[in-house]
CSV table of C-alpha atoms and ligand atoms in Angstrom, one decimal:
chain,number,residue,atom,x,y,z
K,1,MET,CA,200.1,65.6,107.4
K,2,THR,CA,199.2,63.3,110.4
K,3,THR,CA,197.1,64.6,113.3
K,4,SER,CA,197.4,63.0,116.8
K,5,PRO,CA,194.7,60.9,117.6
K,6,LYS,CA,192.2,61.9,120.2
K,7,HIS,CA,192.2,59.4,123.0
K,8,PHE,CA,189.6,58.6,125.9
K,9,LEU,CA,192.0,58.4,128.8
K,10,ASP,CA,190.1,60.1,131.8
K,11,ILE,CA,186.9,61.9,132.1
K,12,HIS,CA,189.0,65.0,133.5
K,13,LYS,CA,191.1,65.2,130.5
K,14,LEU,CA,188.1,65.9,128.3
K,15,ASP,CA,185.9,69.0,128.7
K,16,ALA,CA,182.3,69.0,129.8
K,17,LYS,CA,181.0,69.3,126.4
K,18,THR,CA,183.0,66.4,125.0
K,19,VAL,CA,182.0,64.0,127.7
K,20,ARG,CA,178.3,64.9,127.2
K,21,GLU,CA,178.8,64.4,123.6
K,22,ILE,CA,180.1,60.9,124.3
K,23,LEU,CA,177.0,60.1,126.4
K,24,ASP,CA,174.7,61.7,123.7
K,25,LEU,CA,176.4,59.4,121.1
K,26,GLY,CA,176.0,56.4,123.0
K,27,LEU,CA,172.2,57.1,123.8
K,28,ALA,CA,171.6,57.7,120.2
K,29,ILE,CA,173.2,54.7,119.0
K,30,LYS,CA,171.3,52.7,121.7
K,31,ASN,CA,167.9,54.1,120.8
K,32,GLY,CA,168.4,54.2,117.1
K,33,PRO,CA,168.0,51.6,114.5
K,34,PRO,CA,170.8,49.0,114.0
K,35,ASP,CA,173.7,50.4,111.8
K,36,LYS,CA,177.1,49.0,110.9
K,37,ARG,CA,179.1,52.2,110.8
K,38,LEU,CA,182.2,50.5,111.9
K,39,GLU,CA,182.3,47.8,109.2
K,40,GLY,CA,185.9,47.0,108.5
K,41,LYS,CA,187.0,48.6,111.7
K,42,THR,CA,189.0,46.7,114.5
K,43,LEU,CA,189.5,47.4,118.2
K,44,ALA,CA,192.4,45.7,120.1
K,45,MET,CA,191.7,45.1,123.7
K,46,ILE,CA,194.6,44.6,126.0
K,47,PHE,CA,193.7,43.0,129.4
K,48,GLU,CA,196.4,42.8,132.1
K,49,LYS,CA,193.5,42.2,134.5
K,50,PRO,CA,190.4,40.2,134.7
K,51,SER,CA,187.3,41.6,133.1
K,52,THR,CA,183.7,40.2,132.4
K,53,ARG,CA,181.6,43.5,131.7
K,54,THR,CA,184.2,45.5,129.9
K,55,ARG,CA,185.5,42.7,127.8
K,56,VAL,CA,182.2,41.5,126.6
K,57,SER,CA,180.6,45.0,126.2
K,58,PHE,CA,183.5,46.3,124.2
K,59,GLU,CA,183.5,43.4,121.9
K,60,VAL,CA,179.8,43.2,121.4
K,61,GLY,CA,179.7,47.0,121.0
K,62,MET,CA,182.1,46.7,118.2
K,63,LYS,CA,180.0,43.8,116.6
K,64,GLN,CA,177.0,45.6,116.8
K,65,LEU,CA,178.5,48.5,114.9
K,66,GLY,CA,179.7,46.1,112.2
K,67,GLY,CA,183.4,46.1,113.3
K,68,ASP,CA,185.5,43.6,115.2
K,69,ALA,CA,187.3,43.3,118.3
K,70,VAL,CA,190.7,41.1,119.1
K,71,MET,CA,191.6,40.4,122.6
K,72,LEU,CA,195.2,40.2,123.8
K,73,GLY,CA,195.9,38.9,127.4
K,74,GLY,CA,198.6,40.4,129.2
K,75,LYS,CA,200.3,37.0,129.8
K,76,ASP,CA,199.8,35.4,126.5
K,77,SER,CA,201.2,38.4,124.6
K,78,GLN,CA,204.7,39.6,124.1
K,79,LEU,CA,203.7,42.3,126.5
K,80,GLY,CA,204.0,39.6,129.3
K,81,ARG,CA,207.6,38.7,128.3
K,82,GLY,CA,208.7,42.4,128.5
K,83,GLU,CA,208.0,43.9,125.2
K,84,THR,CA,207.6,47.6,125.8
K,85,VAL,CA,204.2,49.3,125.8
K,86,ALA,CA,205.7,51.7,123.2
K,87,ASP,CA,206.7,49.1,120.9
K,88,THR,CA,203.4,47.4,121.3
K,89,ALA,CA,201.4,50.7,120.5
K,90,ARG,CA,203.5,51.2,117.4
K,91,VAL,CA,202.9,47.5,116.2
K,92,LEU,CA,199.2,47.5,117.0
K,93,SER,CA,198.6,50.9,115.2
K,94,ARG,CA,199.6,49.0,111.9
K,95,TYR,CA,196.9,46.5,112.5
K,96,VAL,CA,193.8,48.1,114.4
K,97,ASP,CA,191.8,51.3,114.3
K,98,ALA,CA,191.7,51.9,118.1
K,99,ILE,CA,193.2,50.0,121.2
K,100,MET,CA,191.5,49.7,124.7
K,101,ILE,CA,193.7,48.9,127.7
K,102,ARG,CA,192.8,47.5,131.1
K,103,THR,CA,196.1,47.5,133.2
K,104,ASP,CA,197.5,48.4,136.6
K,105,ASP,CA,199.8,51.4,136.4
K,106,PRO,CA,198.4,54.3,134.6
K,107,LYS,CA,201.7,55.1,133.1
K,108,LYS,CA,201.2,52.4,130.9
K,109,LEU,CA,198.0,54.0,129.5
K,110,ILE,CA,199.9,57.3,129.1
K,111,GLU,CA,202.6,55.4,127.3
K,112,LEU,CA,200.4,53.6,124.9
K,113,ALA,CA,198.6,56.8,124.2
K,114,GLU,CA,202.0,58.6,123.6
K,115,TYR,CA,203.1,56.0,120.9
K,116,ALA,CA,199.9,55.0,119.4
K,117,GLU,CA,198.7,56.3,116.0
K,118,VAL,CA,195.3,55.3,116.7
K,119,PRO,CA,192.8,56.4,119.5
K,120,VAL,CA,193.5,54.8,123.0
K,121,ILE,CA,190.5,54.2,125.4
K,122,ASN,CA,191.0,53.5,129.1
K,123,GLY,CA,189.4,50.1,130.2
K,124,LEU,CA,190.5,50.7,133.9
K,125,THR,CA,193.6,51.2,135.7
K,126,ASP,CA,194.5,51.4,139.4
K,127,SER,CA,193.9,55.0,139.3
K,128,SER,CA,190.5,55.3,137.3
K,129,HIS,CA,187.8,53.6,135.5
K,130,PRO,CA,186.2,56.3,133.3
K,131,CYS,CA,184.0,53.9,131.0
K,132,GLN,CA,182.2,52.9,133.9
K,133,LEU,CA,181.4,56.3,135.0
K,134,MET,CA,179.9,57.0,131.5
K,135,ALA,CA,177.6,54.0,132.1
K,136,ASP,CA,176.7,55.1,135.5
K,137,ILE,CA,175.8,58.7,134.2
K,138,MET,CA,173.7,57.3,131.6
K,139,THR,CA,172.0,55.0,134.0
K,140,TYR,CA,171.1,57.8,136.4
K,141,GLU,CA,169.7,59.9,133.9
K,142,GLU,CA,167.7,57.5,132.1
K,143,HIS,CA,166.0,56.7,135.7
K,144,ARG,CA,165.9,60.3,137.1
K,145,GLY,CA,166.7,62.8,134.5
K,146,PRO,CA,169.7,65.2,134.6
K,147,ILE,CA,172.2,64.3,137.3
K,148,ALA,CA,173.6,68.0,137.4
K,149,GLY,CA,173.0,69.5,140.9
K,150,LYS,CA,172.1,66.0,142.7
K,151,LYS,CA,173.9,64.6,145.4
K,152,VAL,CA,175.8,61.4,145.0
K,153,ALA,CA,177.2,59.5,147.9
K,154,TRP,CA,180.2,57.3,147.7
K,155,CYS,CA,180.8,54.8,150.6
K,156,GLY,CA,184.1,52.7,150.6
K,157,ASP,CA,187.6,52.8,149.2
K,158,GLY,CA,189.2,55.5,147.8
K,159,ASN,CA,189.9,53.5,144.7
K,160,ASN,CA,189.8,54.0,140.9
K,161,MET,CA,186.1,54.3,140.8
K,162,ALA,CA,185.9,56.8,143.8
K,163,ALA,CA,188.6,58.9,141.5
K,164,SER,CA,186.5,58.5,138.4
K,165,PHE,CA,183.4,59.7,140.4
K,166,ILE,CA,185.4,62.9,141.3
K,167,HIS,CA,186.4,63.6,137.8
K,168,ALA,CA,182.7,63.0,136.7
K,169,ALA,CA,181.3,65.5,139.4
K,170,GLY,CA,183.5,68.1,137.9
K,171,ARG,CA,182.3,67.5,134.3
K,172,PHE,CA,178.6,66.6,134.9
K,173,GLY,CA,178.1,69.1,137.7
K,174,PHE,CA,176.9,67.0,140.7
K,175,SER,CA,177.7,67.3,144.2
K,176,LEU,CA,179.8,64.2,145.6
K,177,SER,CA,179.9,63.1,149.4
K,178,LEU,CA,182.5,60.8,149.9
K,179,ALA,CA,182.9,58.5,152.9
K,180,MET,CA,186.1,56.6,153.4
K,181,PRO,CA,188.7,55.5,156.1
K,182,SER,CA,191.5,58.0,156.0
K,183,GLU,CA,193.9,55.1,155.6
K,184,LEU,CA,192.3,54.4,152.2
K,185,GLY,CA,191.9,57.9,151.0
K,186,LEU,CA,192.0,59.3,147.5
K,187,SER,CA,195.4,60.2,146.2
K,188,ALA,CA,196.7,63.8,146.5
K,189,ASP,CA,196.6,64.4,143.0
K,190,VAL,CA,193.0,63.7,142.5
K,191,LEU,CA,192.1,65.9,145.5
K,192,GLU,CA,194.4,68.6,144.3
K,193,TRP,CA,192.8,68.4,140.7
K,194,ALA,CA,189.1,68.6,142.4
K,195,GLU,CA,190.1,71.6,144.4
K,196,SER,CA,191.8,73.5,141.6
K,197,GLU,CA,188.6,72.9,139.4
K,198,GLY,CA,186.2,73.9,142.1
K,199,VAL,CA,184.5,70.5,142.2
K,200,ASP,CA,181.4,70.2,144.8
K,201,PHE,CA,182.8,67.4,146.8
K,202,SER,CA,183.3,66.7,150.5
K,203,VAL,CA,185.3,63.7,152.1
K,204,SER,CA,184.5,62.4,155.6
K,205,GLU,CA,184.7,59.2,157.5
K,206,SER,CA,180.8,59.1,158.1
K,207,ALA,CA,178.9,56.9,155.7
K,208,ASP,CA,175.7,58.2,157.4
K,209,GLU,CA,176.7,61.8,156.6
K,210,ALA,CA,177.4,61.0,153.0
K,211,CYS,CA,174.1,59.1,152.5
K,212,SER,CA,171.8,61.8,154.1
K,213,ASP,CA,169.6,63.4,151.4
K,214,ALA,CA,171.6,61.6,148.7
K,215,ASP,CA,170.0,61.0,145.2
K,216,LEU,CA,172.4,58.2,144.4
K,217,VAL,CA,174.4,55.8,146.7
K,218,VAL,CA,177.4,54.1,145.2
K,219,THR,CA,179.8,51.7,146.7
K,220,ASP,CA,182.5,49.2,145.3
K,221,THR,CA,184.4,46.1,146.3
K,222,TRP,CA,186.7,46.5,149.4
K,223,VAL,CA,189.2,44.6,147.7
K,224,SER,CA,190.0,45.8,144.2
K,225,MET,CA,192.0,43.7,141.5
K,226,GLY,CA,195.4,43.7,142.6
K,227,ASP,CA,194.9,44.7,146.2
K,228,ALA,CA,197.0,42.3,148.6
K,229,ASP,CA,195.9,43.5,152.0
K,230,ALA,CA,192.4,42.1,152.1
K,231,ASP,CA,192.2,41.4,156.0
K,232,LYS,CA,193.2,44.9,156.7
K,233,ARG,CA,190.7,46.4,154.2
K,234,HIS,CA,188.0,44.3,155.3
K,235,LYS,CA,188.2,45.8,158.9
K,236,LEU,CA,188.8,49.3,157.8
K,237,LEU,CA,186.0,49.4,155.4
K,238,GLN,CA,183.2,47.5,157.4
K,239,PRO,CA,181.8,50.9,158.9
K,240,PHE,CA,181.2,52.0,155.4
K,241,GLN,CA,178.7,49.1,154.3
K,242,VAL,CA,175.7,50.4,152.2
K,243,ASN,CA,172.6,48.8,154.2
K,244,ASP,CA,169.0,49.5,154.7
K,245,ALA,CA,169.7,51.9,157.3
K,246,ARG,CA,172.0,54.0,155.2
K,247,MET,CA,169.4,54.0,152.2
K,248,ALA,CA,166.7,55.2,154.5
K,249,LEU,CA,168.8,58.4,155.2
K,250,ALA,CA,169.0,59.0,151.4
K,251,LYS,CA,166.2,60.6,149.5
K,252,ASN,CA,163.0,58.4,149.0
K,253,ASP,CA,163.6,58.0,145.5
K,254,ALA,CA,167.5,57.4,145.8
K,255,LEU,CA,169.1,54.9,143.6
K,256,PHE,CA,171.8,52.3,144.3
K,257,MET,CA,174.5,51.6,142.0
K,258,HIS,CA,177.7,49.2,142.2
K,259,CYS,CA,180.1,48.7,139.1
K,260,LEU,CA,180.3,45.0,140.1
K,261,PRO,CA,181.6,42.5,141.0
K,262,ALA,CA,179.7,42.7,144.2
K,263,HIS,CA,180.4,40.9,147.5
K,264,ARG,CA,176.9,40.8,149.4
K,265,GLY,CA,177.1,41.2,153.1
K,266,GLU,CA,180.3,43.0,152.7
K,267,GLU,CA,180.3,46.5,150.8
K,268,VAL,CA,176.6,46.3,150.5
K,269,SER,CA,173.8,44.2,152.0
K,270,ALA,CA,171.7,41.7,149.8
K,271,SER,CA,168.5,43.5,150.8
K,272,VAL,CA,170.0,46.9,149.2
K,273,ILE,CA,171.8,45.3,146.0
K,274,ASP,CA,168.7,43.0,145.4
K,275,GLY,CA,166.0,45.7,146.5
K,276,PRO,CA,163.9,48.2,145.0
K,277,SER,CA,166.6,51.1,144.9
K,278,SER,CA,169.1,49.0,143.0
K,279,VAL,CA,169.6,49.6,139.2
K,280,ILE,CA,172.8,47.4,138.9
K,281,TRP,CA,171.5,45.4,136.1
K,282,GLU,CA,170.6,48.3,134.0
K,283,GLU,CA,174.0,49.7,135.0
K,284,ALA,CA,175.9,46.6,133.8
K,285,GLU,CA,174.0,46.6,130.6
K,286,GLN,CA,174.7,50.3,130.1
K,287,ASN,CA,178.4,49.4,130.0
K,288,LEU,CA,177.7,48.3,126.3
K,289,HIS,CA,176.1,51.6,125.4
K,290,GLY,CA,178.6,53.7,127.3
K,291,GLN,CA,181.4,51.6,125.6
K,292,VAL,CA,179.7,52.0,122.2
K,293,GLY,CA,179.7,55.8,123.0
K,294,SER,CA,183.3,55.8,123.9
K,295,HIS,CA,184.8,53.9,120.9
K,296,GLY,CA,182.3,55.5,118.6
K,297,TRP,CA,183.4,58.8,119.9
K,298,CYS,CA,187.0,58.0,119.4
K,299,PHE,CA,186.2,57.3,115.8
K,300,VAL,CA,183.9,60.4,115.5
K,301,LEU,CA,186.6,62.8,116.8
K,302,ASN,CA,189.4,61.2,114.6
K,303,GLU,CA,189.2,63.0,111.3
K,304,GLN,CA,189.3,59.8,109.1
K,305,PHE,CA,186.1,58.4,110.7
K,306,GLN,CA,184.0,61.6,111.0
K,307,GLN,CA,181.9,61.0,108.3
K,308,ARG,CA,180.8,57.5,109.2
K,309,PHE,CA,179.4,58.9,112.5
K,310,PHE,CA,178.3,62.3,111.6
K,311,ASN,CA,174.6,61.3,111.3
K,312,TYR,CA,174.6,59.9,115.0
K,313,LEU,CA,175.4,63.2,116.6
K,314,PRO,CA,172.4,64.8,118.0
K,315,ASP,CA,171.4,68.3,116.5
K,316,ARG,CA,172.2,70.8,119.3
K,317,GLY,CA,171.2,73.8,117.2
K,318,ALA,CA,173.4,76.8,116.7
U,1,NVA,N1,187.7,48.8,141.9
U,1,NVA,C1,187.4,47.8,141.3
U,1,NVA,C2,186.6,48.0,139.9
U,1,NVA,C3,186.2,46.8,139.2
U,1,NVA,C4,185.3,47.0,138.0
U,1,NVA,C5,188.7,47.1,140.7
U,1,NVA,O1,189.5,47.7,140.2
U,1,NVA,O2,188.8,45.8,140.8
Protein backbone atom coordinates (compact mmCIF):
# COMPACT_ATOMS: atom_id res chain seq x y z
CA MET A 1 0.00 0.00 0.00
CA THR A 2 1.35 3.43 -0.87
CA THR A 3 0.65 6.45 1.31
CA SER A 4 0.40 9.97 -0.11
CA PRO A 5 3.49 12.03 0.60
CA LYS A 6 3.20 14.95 3.01
CA HIS A 7 4.03 18.25 1.36
CA PHE A 8 5.18 21.68 2.54
CA LEU A 9 2.83 23.82 0.44
CA ASP A 10 1.87 26.62 2.82
CA ILE A 11 2.15 27.42 6.51
CA HIS A 12 -1.62 27.53 7.04
CA LYS A 13 -2.00 24.08 5.49
CA LEU A 14 -0.06 22.60 8.40
CA ASP A 15 -1.02 22.73 12.05
CA ALA A 16 0.84 24.79 14.65
CA LYS A 17 2.59 21.73 16.10
CA THR A 18 3.97 20.70 12.72
CA VAL A 19 5.30 24.11 11.72
CA ARG A 20 6.99 24.36 15.11
CA GLU A 21 8.48 20.91 14.50
CA ILE A 22 9.96 22.11 11.20
CA LEU A 23 11.64 25.03 12.96
CA ASP A 24 12.92 22.77 15.71
CA LEU A 25 14.33 20.41 13.14
CA GLY A 26 16.08 23.20 11.24
CA LEU A 27 17.58 24.55 14.47
CA ALA A 28 18.61 21.11 15.72
CA ILE A 29 20.47 20.46 12.47
CA LYS A 30 21.96 23.96 12.48
CA ASN A 31 23.29 23.58 16.01
CA GLY A 32 24.11 19.89 15.83
CA PRO A 33 27.18 18.05 14.55
CA PRO A 34 27.65 17.63 10.78
CA ASP A 35 25.60 14.73 9.50
CA LYS A 36 24.91 13.07 6.19
CA ARG A 37 21.44 11.72 6.76
CA LEU A 38 20.21 12.49 3.27
CA GLU A 39 22.98 10.51 1.61
CA GLY A 40 21.73 9.11 -1.68
CA LYS A 41 18.69 11.42 -1.72
CA THR A 42 18.08 13.99 -4.45
CA LEU A 43 15.91 17.10 -4.51
CA ALA A 44 14.68 18.48 -7.86
CA MET A 45 14.35 22.27 -7.90
CA ILE A 46 12.08 23.79 -10.55
CA PHE A 47 12.63 27.52 -11.03
CA GLU A 48 10.19 29.36 -13.28
CA LYS A 49 11.26 32.64 -11.64
CA PRO A 50 14.69 34.01 -10.68
CA SER A 51 16.29 33.09 -7.35
CA THR A 52 19.48 33.68 -5.41
CA ARG A 53 18.86 32.77 -1.77
CA THR A 54 16.27 30.03 -2.25
CA ARG A 55 18.24 28.24 -4.94
CA VAL A 56 21.58 28.32 -3.17
CA SER A 57 20.21 27.56 0.29
CA PHE A 58 18.19 24.55 -0.91
CA GLU A 59 21.13 23.17 -2.85
CA VAL A 60 23.69 23.76 -0.12
CA GLY A 61 21.24 22.40 2.47
CA MET A 62 20.86 19.14 0.56
CA LYS A 63 24.61 18.83 0.09
CA GLN A 64 25.32 19.52 3.76
CA LEU A 65 23.06 16.60 4.63
CA GLY A 66 24.85 14.32 2.20
CA GLY A 67 22.24 14.54 -0.58
CA ASP A 68 22.16 16.29 -3.89
CA ALA A 69 20.00 18.76 -5.79
CA VAL A 70 19.16 19.07 -9.48
CA MET A 71 18.03 22.39 -10.91
CA LEU A 72 15.49 22.68 -13.74
CA GLY A 73 14.90 26.09 -15.28
CA GLY A 74 11.37 26.78 -16.50
CA LYS A 75 12.55 27.66 -20.01
CA ASP A 76 15.20 25.00 -20.48
CA SER A 77 13.05 22.05 -19.38
CA GLN A 78 10.09 20.57 -21.24
CA LEU A 79 7.77 22.54 -18.94
CA GLY A 80 8.76 25.57 -21.02
CA ARG A 81 7.59 23.74 -24.17
CA GLY A 82 4.19 22.89 -22.78
CA GLU A 83 4.67 19.56 -20.98
CA THR A 84 2.07 19.53 -18.24
CA VAL A 85 2.92 19.97 -14.58
CA ALA A 86 1.16 16.67 -13.90
CA ASP A 87 3.38 14.77 -16.33
CA THR A 88 6.47 16.50 -14.98
CA ALA A 89 5.43 15.46 -11.46
CA ARG A 90 4.97 11.83 -12.51
CA VAL A 91 8.35 11.66 -14.22
CA LEU A 92 10.37 13.49 -11.55
CA SER A 93 8.88 11.20 -8.90
CA ARG A 94 10.71 8.33 -10.62
CA TYR A 95 14.08 10.09 -10.34
CA VAL A 96 14.14 12.15 -7.17
CA ASP A 97 13.06 12.02 -3.53
CA ALA A 98 11.48 15.48 -3.21
CA ILE A 99 10.59 18.40 -5.50
CA MET A 100 10.81 22.12 -4.79
CA ILE A 101 9.08 24.56 -7.14
CA ARG A 102 9.21 28.34 -7.57
CA THR A 103 6.50 29.45 -9.96
CA ASP A 104 3.92 32.13 -10.64
CA ASP A 105 0.49 30.51 -10.44
CA PRO A 106 -0.17 28.62 -7.17
CA LYS A 107 -2.37 26.20 -9.16
CA LYS A 108 0.84 24.74 -10.61
CA LEU A 109 2.12 24.01 -7.11
CA ILE A 110 -1.15 22.26 -6.25
CA GLU A 111 -1.09 20.24 -9.47
CA LEU A 112 2.50 19.21 -8.81
CA ALA A 113 1.59 18.04 -5.31
CA GLU A 114 -1.46 16.19 -6.60
CA TYR A 115 0.49 14.13 -9.12
CA ALA A 116 3.89 13.77 -7.40
CA GLU A 117 4.62 10.61 -5.49
CA VAL A 118 7.29 12.41 -3.48
CA PRO A 119 7.05 15.44 -1.14
CA VAL A 120 6.64 18.86 -2.78
CA ILE A 121 7.96 22.11 -1.26
CA ASN A 122 6.71 25.60 -2.14
CA GLY A 123 9.76 27.73 -3.02
CA LEU A 124 7.51 30.80 -3.73
CA THR A 125 4.46 31.46 -5.86
CA ASP A 126 2.66 34.72 -6.59
CA SER A 127 0.46 33.88 -3.58
CA SER A 128 2.88 32.87 -0.83
CA HIS A 129 6.47 32.27 0.28
CA PRO A 130 6.29 29.94 3.27
CA CYS A 131 9.96 28.90 3.41
CA GLN A 132 11.00 32.54 3.87
CA LEU A 133 8.64 32.83 6.81
CA MET A 134 10.23 29.84 8.50
CA ALA A 135 13.59 31.60 8.19
CA ASP A 136 12.10 34.84 9.49
CA ILE A 137 10.54 33.25 12.57
CA MET A 138 13.79 31.41 13.31
CA THR A 139 15.72 34.66 13.01
CA TYR A 140 13.38 36.60 15.29
CA GLU A 141 13.36 33.89 17.94
CA GLU A 142 17.15 33.48 17.91
CA HIS A 143 17.49 37.20 18.68
CA ARG A 144 14.53 37.89 20.94
CA GLY A 145 12.97 34.61 22.09
CA PRO A 146 9.43 33.37 21.39
CA ILE A 147 7.51 35.40 18.80
CA ALA A 148 4.12 34.42 20.27
CA GLY A 149 2.33 37.49 21.62
CA LYS A 150 4.72 39.97 19.89
CA LYS A 151 3.58 42.71 17.51
CA VAL A 152 4.83 42.47 13.93
CA ALA A 153 4.37 45.38 11.50
CA TRP A 154 4.17 44.84 7.74
CA CYS A 155 4.58 47.99 5.62
CA GLY A 156 4.03 47.68 1.88
CA ASP A 157 2.48 45.58 -0.82
CA GLY A 158 -0.19 42.98 0.00
CA ASN A 159 1.94 40.41 -1.81
CA ASN A 160 3.06 36.78 -1.36
CA MET A 161 5.20 37.64 1.68
CA ALA A 162 2.36 39.55 3.35
CA ALA A 163 0.07 36.54 2.84
CA SER A 164 2.61 34.18 4.38
CA PHE A 165 3.01 36.58 7.32
CA ILE A 166 -0.75 36.30 7.98
CA HIS A 167 -0.51 32.51 7.79
CA ALA A 168 2.44 32.58 10.20
CA ALA A 169 0.63 34.93 12.61
CA GLY A 170 -2.08 32.28 12.84
CA ARG A 171 0.28 29.39 13.41
CA PHE A 172 2.95 31.04 15.60
CA GLY A 173 0.55 33.23 17.60
CA PHE A 174 1.85 36.74 16.99
CA SER A 175 -0.14 39.90 16.32
CA LEU A 176 0.22 41.34 12.81
CA SER A 177 -0.46 44.96 11.82
CA LEU A 178 -0.43 45.38 8.08
CA ALA A 179 -0.18 48.80 6.44
CA MET A 180 -0.83 48.83 2.70
CA PRO A 181 -2.65 50.83 0.05
CA SER A 182 -6.17 49.52 -0.54
CA GLU A 183 -5.36 49.12 -4.26
CA LEU A 184 -2.64 46.60 -3.37
CA GLY A 185 -4.44 44.78 -0.58
CA LEU A 186 -4.42 41.11 0.33
CA SER A 187 -6.61 38.70 -1.58
CA ALA A 188 -10.07 37.97 -0.21
CA ASP A 189 -9.28 34.29 0.42
CA VAL A 190 -6.30 35.16 2.65
CA LEU A 191 -8.40 37.60 4.68
CA GLU A 192 -11.27 35.12 4.93
CA TRP A 193 -8.90 32.41 6.16
CA ALA A 194 -7.42 34.75 8.78
CA GLU A 195 -10.84 35.82 10.02
CA SER A 196 -12.14 32.26 10.16
CA GLU A 197 -9.09 31.18 12.18
CA GLY A 198 -9.31 34.13 14.56
CA VAL A 199 -5.84 35.40 13.60
CA ASP A 200 -4.83 38.54 15.54
CA PHE A 201 -4.35 40.95 12.62
CA SER A 202 -5.38 44.39 11.39
CA VAL A 203 -5.09 46.12 8.02
CA SER A 204 -4.83 49.89 7.65
CA GLU A 205 -3.33 52.50 5.35
CA SER A 206 -1.19 53.94 8.14
CA ALA A 207 2.40 52.73 8.34
CA ASP A 208 2.85 54.85 11.48
CA GLU A 209 0.01 53.01 13.19
CA ALA A 210 1.41 49.62 12.14
CA CYS A 211 4.91 50.42 13.38
CA SER A 212 3.83 51.89 16.74
CA ASP A 213 5.12 49.65 19.54
CA ALA A 214 6.08 46.93 17.07
CA ASP A 215 8.62 44.28 18.08
CA LEU A 216 9.47 43.53 14.48
CA VAL A 217 9.10 45.71 11.36
CA VAL A 218 9.08 44.04 7.94
CA THR A 219 8.81 45.18 4.37
CA ASP A 220 9.42 43.84 0.86
CA THR A 221 10.10 45.11 -2.63
CA TRP A 222 7.45 47.33 -4.20
CA VAL A 223 7.69 45.41 -7.48
CA SER A 224 7.69 41.64 -7.09
CA MET A 225 8.85 39.22 -9.78
CA GLY A 226 6.26 39.28 -12.55
CA ASP A 227 4.65 42.61 -11.54
CA ALA A 228 4.25 44.80 -14.61
CA ASP A 229 2.93 48.08 -13.21
CA ALA A 230 6.13 49.41 -11.61
CA ASP A 231 5.39 53.15 -11.92
CA LYS A 232 1.94 52.85 -10.38
CA ARG A 233 3.29 50.70 -7.55
CA HIS A 234 6.04 53.18 -6.75
CA LYS A 235 3.49 55.96 -6.40
CA LEU A 236 1.09 53.93 -4.29
CA LEU A 237 3.74 52.45 -2.00
CA GLN A 238 5.92 55.50 -1.38
CA PRO A 239 3.95 56.46 1.81
CA PHE A 240 4.76 53.05 3.30
CA GLN A 241 8.55 53.31 3.31
CA VAL A 242 10.28 52.01 6.44
CA ASN A 243 12.65 54.76 7.58
CA ASP A 244 14.16 56.10 10.80
CA ALA A 245 10.99 57.99 11.77
CA ARG A 246 8.94 54.80 11.47
CA MET A 247 11.48 52.68 13.35
CA ALA A 248 11.44 55.32 16.12
CA LEU A 249 7.74 54.51 16.66
CA ALA A 250 8.53 50.84 17.21
CA LYS A 251 9.86 49.39 20.49
CA ASN A 252 13.43 50.32 21.41
CA ASP A 253 14.68 46.81 20.73
CA ALA A 254 12.58 46.27 17.59
CA LEU A 255 14.19 44.33 14.76
CA PHE A 256 13.96 45.08 11.05
CA MET A 257 13.69 42.31 8.44
CA HIS A 258 13.44 42.11 4.64
CA CYS A 259 13.38 38.92 2.59
CA LEU A 260 15.60 40.57 -0.08
CA PRO A 261 16.32 41.62 -2.75
CA ALA A 262 16.03 45.17 -1.35
CA HIS A 263 15.90 48.59 -2.97
CA ARG A 264 17.45 51.15 -0.66
CA GLY A 265 15.62 54.48 -0.80
CA GLU A 266 12.39 52.80 -1.92
CA GLU A 267 10.68 50.37 0.48
CA VAL A 268 13.37 50.97 3.12
CA SER A 269 15.91 53.69 3.79
CA ALA A 270 19.60 52.73 3.76
CA SER A 271 19.83 53.98 7.36
CA VAL A 272 17.37 51.31 8.50
CA ILE A 273 18.40 48.33 6.38
CA ASP A 274 22.09 48.94 7.09
CA GLY A 275 21.46 50.16 10.65
CA PRO A 276 21.60 48.55 14.11
CA SER A 277 18.03 47.15 14.13
CA SER A 278 18.49 45.27 10.89
CA VAL A 279 19.08 41.50 10.97
CA ILE A 280 18.82 40.95 7.21
CA TRP A 281 22.08 39.00 6.81
CA GLU A 282 21.21 36.60 9.61
CA GLU A 283 17.74 36.31 8.05
CA ALA A 284 19.28 35.47 4.66
CA GLU A 285 21.56 32.86 6.25
CA GLN A 286 18.59 31.42 8.09
CA ASN A 287 17.10 30.48 4.71
CA LEU A 288 19.62 27.69 4.68
CA HIS A 289 18.59 26.38 8.09
CA GLY A 290 14.88 26.89 7.45
CA GLN A 291 15.20 25.09 4.12
CA VAL A 292 17.04 22.25 5.78
CA GLY A 293 14.17 22.10 8.26
CA SER A 294 11.60 22.08 5.45
CA HIS A 295 13.13 19.45 3.25
CA GLY A 296 14.36 17.54 6.27
CA TRP A 297 10.80 17.60 7.57
CA CYS A 298 9.42 16.35 4.27
CA PHE A 299 11.70 13.37 4.63
CA VAL A 300 10.96 12.95 8.33
CA LEU A 301 7.22 12.83 8.00
CA ASN A 302 7.28 10.65 4.97
CA GLU A 303 7.45 7.16 6.23
CA GLN A 304 10.32 5.78 4.24
CA PHE A 305 12.73 8.38 5.64
CA GLN A 306 11.60 8.58 9.24
CA GLN A 307 14.42 6.54 10.69
CA ARG A 308 17.05 8.69 9.00
CA PHE A 309 15.88 11.79 10.84
CA PHE A 310 14.48 10.31 13.96
CA ASN A 311 17.37 11.35 16.17
CA TYR A 312 17.13 14.96 15.16
CA LEU A 313 13.67 15.52 16.56
CA PRO A 314 14.02 17.20 19.95
CA ASP A 315 12.55 15.32 22.88
CA ARG A 316 9.44 17.21 23.98
CA GLY A 317 8.61 14.79 26.74
CA ALA A 318 5.34 12.94 26.93
N1 LIG B 1 7.68 39.50 -3.09
C1 LIG B 1 8.95 39.13 -3.67
C2 LIG B 1 9.68 38.15 -2.80
C3 LIG B 1 11.06 37.79 -3.28
C4 LIG B 1 11.76 36.77 -2.43
C5 LIG B 1 8.71 38.55 -5.06
O1 LIG B 1 7.80 37.74 -5.22
O2 LIG B 1 9.44 38.93 -5.98
